[in-house]
Short mmCIF file of C-alpha atoms in Angstrom, two decimals:
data_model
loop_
_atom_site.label_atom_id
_atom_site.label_comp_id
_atom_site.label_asym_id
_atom_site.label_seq_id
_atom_site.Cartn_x
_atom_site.Cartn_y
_atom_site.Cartn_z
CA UNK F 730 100.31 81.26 127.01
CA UNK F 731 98.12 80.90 124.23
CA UNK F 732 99.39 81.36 120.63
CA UNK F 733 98.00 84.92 120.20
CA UNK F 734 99.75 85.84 123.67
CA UNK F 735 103.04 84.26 122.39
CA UNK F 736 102.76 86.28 119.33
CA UNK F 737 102.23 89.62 122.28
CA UNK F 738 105.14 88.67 124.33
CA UNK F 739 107.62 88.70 121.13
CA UNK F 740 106.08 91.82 120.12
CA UNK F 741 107.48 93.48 123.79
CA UNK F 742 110.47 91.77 123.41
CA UNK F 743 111.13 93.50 119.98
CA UNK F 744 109.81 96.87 120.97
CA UNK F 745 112.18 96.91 124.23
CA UNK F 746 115.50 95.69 121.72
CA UNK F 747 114.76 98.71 119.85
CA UNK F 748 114.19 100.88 123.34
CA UNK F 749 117.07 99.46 124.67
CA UNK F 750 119.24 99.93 121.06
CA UNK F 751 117.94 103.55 121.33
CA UNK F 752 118.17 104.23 124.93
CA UNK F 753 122.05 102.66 125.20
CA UNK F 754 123.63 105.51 123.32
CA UNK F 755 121.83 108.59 124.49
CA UNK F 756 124.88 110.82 125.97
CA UNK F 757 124.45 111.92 129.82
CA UNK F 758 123.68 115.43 128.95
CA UNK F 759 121.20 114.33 126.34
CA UNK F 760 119.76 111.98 129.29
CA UNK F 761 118.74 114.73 131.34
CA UNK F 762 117.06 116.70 128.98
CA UNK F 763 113.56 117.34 129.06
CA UNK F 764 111.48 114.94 126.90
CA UNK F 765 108.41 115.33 124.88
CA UNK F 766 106.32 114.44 128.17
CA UNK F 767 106.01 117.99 129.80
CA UNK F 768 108.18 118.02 132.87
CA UNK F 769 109.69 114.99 132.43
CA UNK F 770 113.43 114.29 131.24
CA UNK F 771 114.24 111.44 128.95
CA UNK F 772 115.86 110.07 132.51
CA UNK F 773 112.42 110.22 133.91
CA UNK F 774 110.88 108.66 130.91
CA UNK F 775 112.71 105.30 131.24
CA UNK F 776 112.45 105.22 134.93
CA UNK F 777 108.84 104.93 133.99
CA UNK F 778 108.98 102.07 131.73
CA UNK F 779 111.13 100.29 134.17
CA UNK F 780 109.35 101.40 136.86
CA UNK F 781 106.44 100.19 135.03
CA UNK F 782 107.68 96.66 134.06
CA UNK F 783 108.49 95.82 137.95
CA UNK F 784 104.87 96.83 138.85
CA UNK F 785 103.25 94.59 136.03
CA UNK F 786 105.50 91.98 137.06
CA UNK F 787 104.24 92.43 140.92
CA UNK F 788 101.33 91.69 139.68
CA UNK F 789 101.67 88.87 137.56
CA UNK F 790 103.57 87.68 140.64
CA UNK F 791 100.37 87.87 142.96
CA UNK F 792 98.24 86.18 139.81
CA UNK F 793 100.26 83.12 139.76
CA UNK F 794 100.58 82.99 143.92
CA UNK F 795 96.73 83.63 144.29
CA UNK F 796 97.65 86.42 146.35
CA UNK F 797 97.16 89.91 145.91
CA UNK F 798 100.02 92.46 145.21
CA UNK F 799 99.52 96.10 144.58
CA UNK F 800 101.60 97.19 141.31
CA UNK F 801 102.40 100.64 143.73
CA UNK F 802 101.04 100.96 147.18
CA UNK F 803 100.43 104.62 146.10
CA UNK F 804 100.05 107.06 143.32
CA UNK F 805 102.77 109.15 145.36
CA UNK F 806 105.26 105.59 145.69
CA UNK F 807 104.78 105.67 142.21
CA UNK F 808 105.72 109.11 141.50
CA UNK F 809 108.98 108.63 144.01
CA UNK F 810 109.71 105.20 142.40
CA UNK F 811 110.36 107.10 139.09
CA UNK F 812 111.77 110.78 141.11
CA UNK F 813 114.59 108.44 142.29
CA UNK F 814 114.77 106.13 139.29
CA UNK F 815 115.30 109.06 137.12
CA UNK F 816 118.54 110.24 139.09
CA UNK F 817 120.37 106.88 138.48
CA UNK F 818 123.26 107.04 136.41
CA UNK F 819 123.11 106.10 132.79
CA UNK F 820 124.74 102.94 133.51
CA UNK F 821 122.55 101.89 136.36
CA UNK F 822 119.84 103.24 134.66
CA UNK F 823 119.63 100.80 131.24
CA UNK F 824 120.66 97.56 133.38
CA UNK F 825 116.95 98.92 135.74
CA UNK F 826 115.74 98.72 132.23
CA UNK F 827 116.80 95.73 130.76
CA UNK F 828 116.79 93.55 134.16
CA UNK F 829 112.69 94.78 134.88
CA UNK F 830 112.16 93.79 131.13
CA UNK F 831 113.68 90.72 131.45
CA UNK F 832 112.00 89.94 134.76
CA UNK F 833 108.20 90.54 133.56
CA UNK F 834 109.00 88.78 130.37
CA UNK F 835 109.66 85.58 132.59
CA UNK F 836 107.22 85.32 134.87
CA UNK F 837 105.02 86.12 132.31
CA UNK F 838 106.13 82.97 130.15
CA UNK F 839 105.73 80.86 132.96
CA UNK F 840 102.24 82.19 134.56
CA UNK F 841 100.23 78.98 134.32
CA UNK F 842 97.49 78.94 131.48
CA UNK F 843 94.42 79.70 133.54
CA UNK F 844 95.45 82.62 135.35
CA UNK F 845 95.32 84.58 132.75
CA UNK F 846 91.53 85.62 133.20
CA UNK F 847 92.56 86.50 137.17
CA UNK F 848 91.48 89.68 137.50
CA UNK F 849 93.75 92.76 138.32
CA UNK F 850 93.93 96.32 138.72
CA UNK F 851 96.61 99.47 138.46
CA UNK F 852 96.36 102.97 139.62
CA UNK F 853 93.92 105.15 137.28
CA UNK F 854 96.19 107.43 134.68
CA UNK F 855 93.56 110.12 134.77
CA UNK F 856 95.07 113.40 136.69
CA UNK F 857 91.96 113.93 138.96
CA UNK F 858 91.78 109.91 139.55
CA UNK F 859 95.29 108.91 139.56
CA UNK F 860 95.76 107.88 143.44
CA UNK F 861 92.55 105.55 142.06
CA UNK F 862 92.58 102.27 141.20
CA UNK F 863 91.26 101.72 137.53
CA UNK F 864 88.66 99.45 136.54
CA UNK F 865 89.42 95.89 137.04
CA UNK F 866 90.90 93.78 134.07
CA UNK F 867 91.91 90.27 133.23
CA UNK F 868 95.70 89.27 133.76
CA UNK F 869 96.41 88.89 129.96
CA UNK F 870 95.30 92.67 128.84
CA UNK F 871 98.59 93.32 130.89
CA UNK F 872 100.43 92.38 127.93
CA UNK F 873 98.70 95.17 125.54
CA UNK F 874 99.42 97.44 128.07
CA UNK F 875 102.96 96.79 128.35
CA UNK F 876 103.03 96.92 124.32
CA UNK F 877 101.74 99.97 124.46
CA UNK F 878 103.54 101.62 126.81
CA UNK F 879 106.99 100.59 125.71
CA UNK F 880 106.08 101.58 121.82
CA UNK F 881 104.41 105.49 122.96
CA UNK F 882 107.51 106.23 125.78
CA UNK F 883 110.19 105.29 123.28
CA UNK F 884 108.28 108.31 121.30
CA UNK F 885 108.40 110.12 124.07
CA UNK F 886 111.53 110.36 124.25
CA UNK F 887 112.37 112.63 121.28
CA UNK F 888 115.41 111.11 119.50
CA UNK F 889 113.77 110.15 116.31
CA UNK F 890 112.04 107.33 117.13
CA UNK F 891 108.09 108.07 115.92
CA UNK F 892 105.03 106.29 114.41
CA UNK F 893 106.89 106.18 111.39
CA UNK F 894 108.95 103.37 113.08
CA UNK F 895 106.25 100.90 114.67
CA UNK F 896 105.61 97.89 113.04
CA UNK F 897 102.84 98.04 111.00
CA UNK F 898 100.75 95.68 113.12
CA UNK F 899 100.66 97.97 116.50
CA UNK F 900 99.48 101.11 114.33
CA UNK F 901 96.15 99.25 113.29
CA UNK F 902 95.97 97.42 116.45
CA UNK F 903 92.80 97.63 118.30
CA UNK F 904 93.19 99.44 121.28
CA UNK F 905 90.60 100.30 124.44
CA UNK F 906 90.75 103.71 125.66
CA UNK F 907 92.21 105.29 127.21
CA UNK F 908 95.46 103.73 124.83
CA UNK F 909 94.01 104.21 121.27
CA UNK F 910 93.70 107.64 122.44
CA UNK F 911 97.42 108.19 123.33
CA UNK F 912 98.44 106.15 120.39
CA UNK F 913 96.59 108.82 118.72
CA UNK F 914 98.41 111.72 120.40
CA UNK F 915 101.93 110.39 118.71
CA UNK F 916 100.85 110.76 115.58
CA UNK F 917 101.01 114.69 116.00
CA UNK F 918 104.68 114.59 117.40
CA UNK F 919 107.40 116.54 116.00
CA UNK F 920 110.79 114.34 116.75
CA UNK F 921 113.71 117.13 117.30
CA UNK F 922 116.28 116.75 114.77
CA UNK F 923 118.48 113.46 115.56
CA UNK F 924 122.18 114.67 116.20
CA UNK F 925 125.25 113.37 113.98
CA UNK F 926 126.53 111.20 116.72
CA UNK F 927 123.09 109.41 117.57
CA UNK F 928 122.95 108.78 113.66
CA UNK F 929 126.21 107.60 112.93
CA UNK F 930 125.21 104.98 116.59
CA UNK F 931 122.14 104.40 115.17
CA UNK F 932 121.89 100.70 113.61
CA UNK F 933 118.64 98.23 112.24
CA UNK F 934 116.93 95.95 114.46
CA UNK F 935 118.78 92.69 114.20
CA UNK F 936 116.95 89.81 112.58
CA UNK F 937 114.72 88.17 115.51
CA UNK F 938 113.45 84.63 115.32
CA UNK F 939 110.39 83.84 117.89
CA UNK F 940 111.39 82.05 120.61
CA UNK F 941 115.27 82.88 120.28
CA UNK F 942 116.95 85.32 122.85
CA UNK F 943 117.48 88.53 121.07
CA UNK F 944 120.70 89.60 119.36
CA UNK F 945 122.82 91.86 121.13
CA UNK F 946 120.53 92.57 124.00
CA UNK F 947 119.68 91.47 127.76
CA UNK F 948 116.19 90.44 126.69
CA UNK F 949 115.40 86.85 126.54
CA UNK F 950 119.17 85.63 127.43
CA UNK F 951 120.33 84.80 131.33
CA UNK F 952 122.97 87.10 132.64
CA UNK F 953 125.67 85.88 134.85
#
């Protein structure tokens, strides 16, 4: 990795503490409530981002072997991955979570330095296109992408957590379409009012030092 991917990679691994912070302490019932994506619970919402995570981390996985790997084999595997993700319990479903997080962030710190420009591709997000694949892309814009998507789902999920909240470097970050577009789209977001219990779990970010394992989480730390 080079120093301004280094600088990316602690960026996910602070945007997934807070996810994870957040995500730990929603009650069951709150779990399975519908989210701010239409049709989707929060439940379904963080299948995604695992879901997600695993598929980037296919990838990276096929990069570094010089063989290729699908991130789904199928808009429709896709959709099932995160059907049957989403009816996990909560338990099972913030260890998916954490362990995908943890996974990508390794194999991304260890992908050798020039496969990074390998190209790659991922299903298309547009509606009419989305059993597509998208453009290709080099390796290393996987780890905007992941940025991205772990900074808009947390949103997403409707228990305070808003533009008001990102760091001030991901709201002016340059972004291709179609993600400086959906970055956009937060900014209009009414966040439901945040219940007595979530606030009084609620807590800061904990200090984070690049390069340590961070505080209190899964992310960056071994598991036995």
């Amino acid at each position: 990795m080079d120093a301004e991917q280094l600088q990316l990679s602690y960026e996910i691994d602070q945007a997934t503490q807070r996810l994870l912070d957040a995500a730990r302490v929603i009650a069951e019932p709150d779990l399975r409530s519908p989210s701010l994506l239409p049709g989707w619970s929060r439940a379904h919402v963080i299948a995604h981002l695992a879901s997600g995570a695993d598929a980037m981390r296919s990838l990276l996985g096929g990069v570094r072997s010089g063989l290729d790997r699908a991130a789904y084999a199928s808009a429709a595997a896709r959709d099932a991955a995160i059907e049957s993700g989403a009816a996990r319990t909560t338990a099972e479903l913030m260890t998916w979570l954490a362990d995908s997080a943890v996974a990508l962030r390794t194999v991304a710190r260890r992908l050798p330095d020039d496969r990074w420009q390998v190209p790659v591709q991922m299903l298309d997000s547009v509606p009419f296109a989305a059993d597509q694949l998208a453009a290709p892309f080099a390796a290393g814009e996987l780890l905007v992408k992941r940025l991205v998507e772990v900074e808009l789902h947390h949103c997403d999920l409707g228990i305070g957590y808003g533009p008001g909240q990102w760091p001030a470097a991901f709201g002016v970050m340059e972004l291709a379409e179609p993600m400086r577009s959906q970055r956009a789209e937060r900014l209009g977001y009414e966040q439901p009012a945040i219940s007595a219990r979530a606030k009084s779990a609620a807590r800061p970010a904990p200090p984070y030092r690049p390069g340590q394992p961070l505080p209190g989480s899964w992310i960056g730390r071994s598991r036995a």
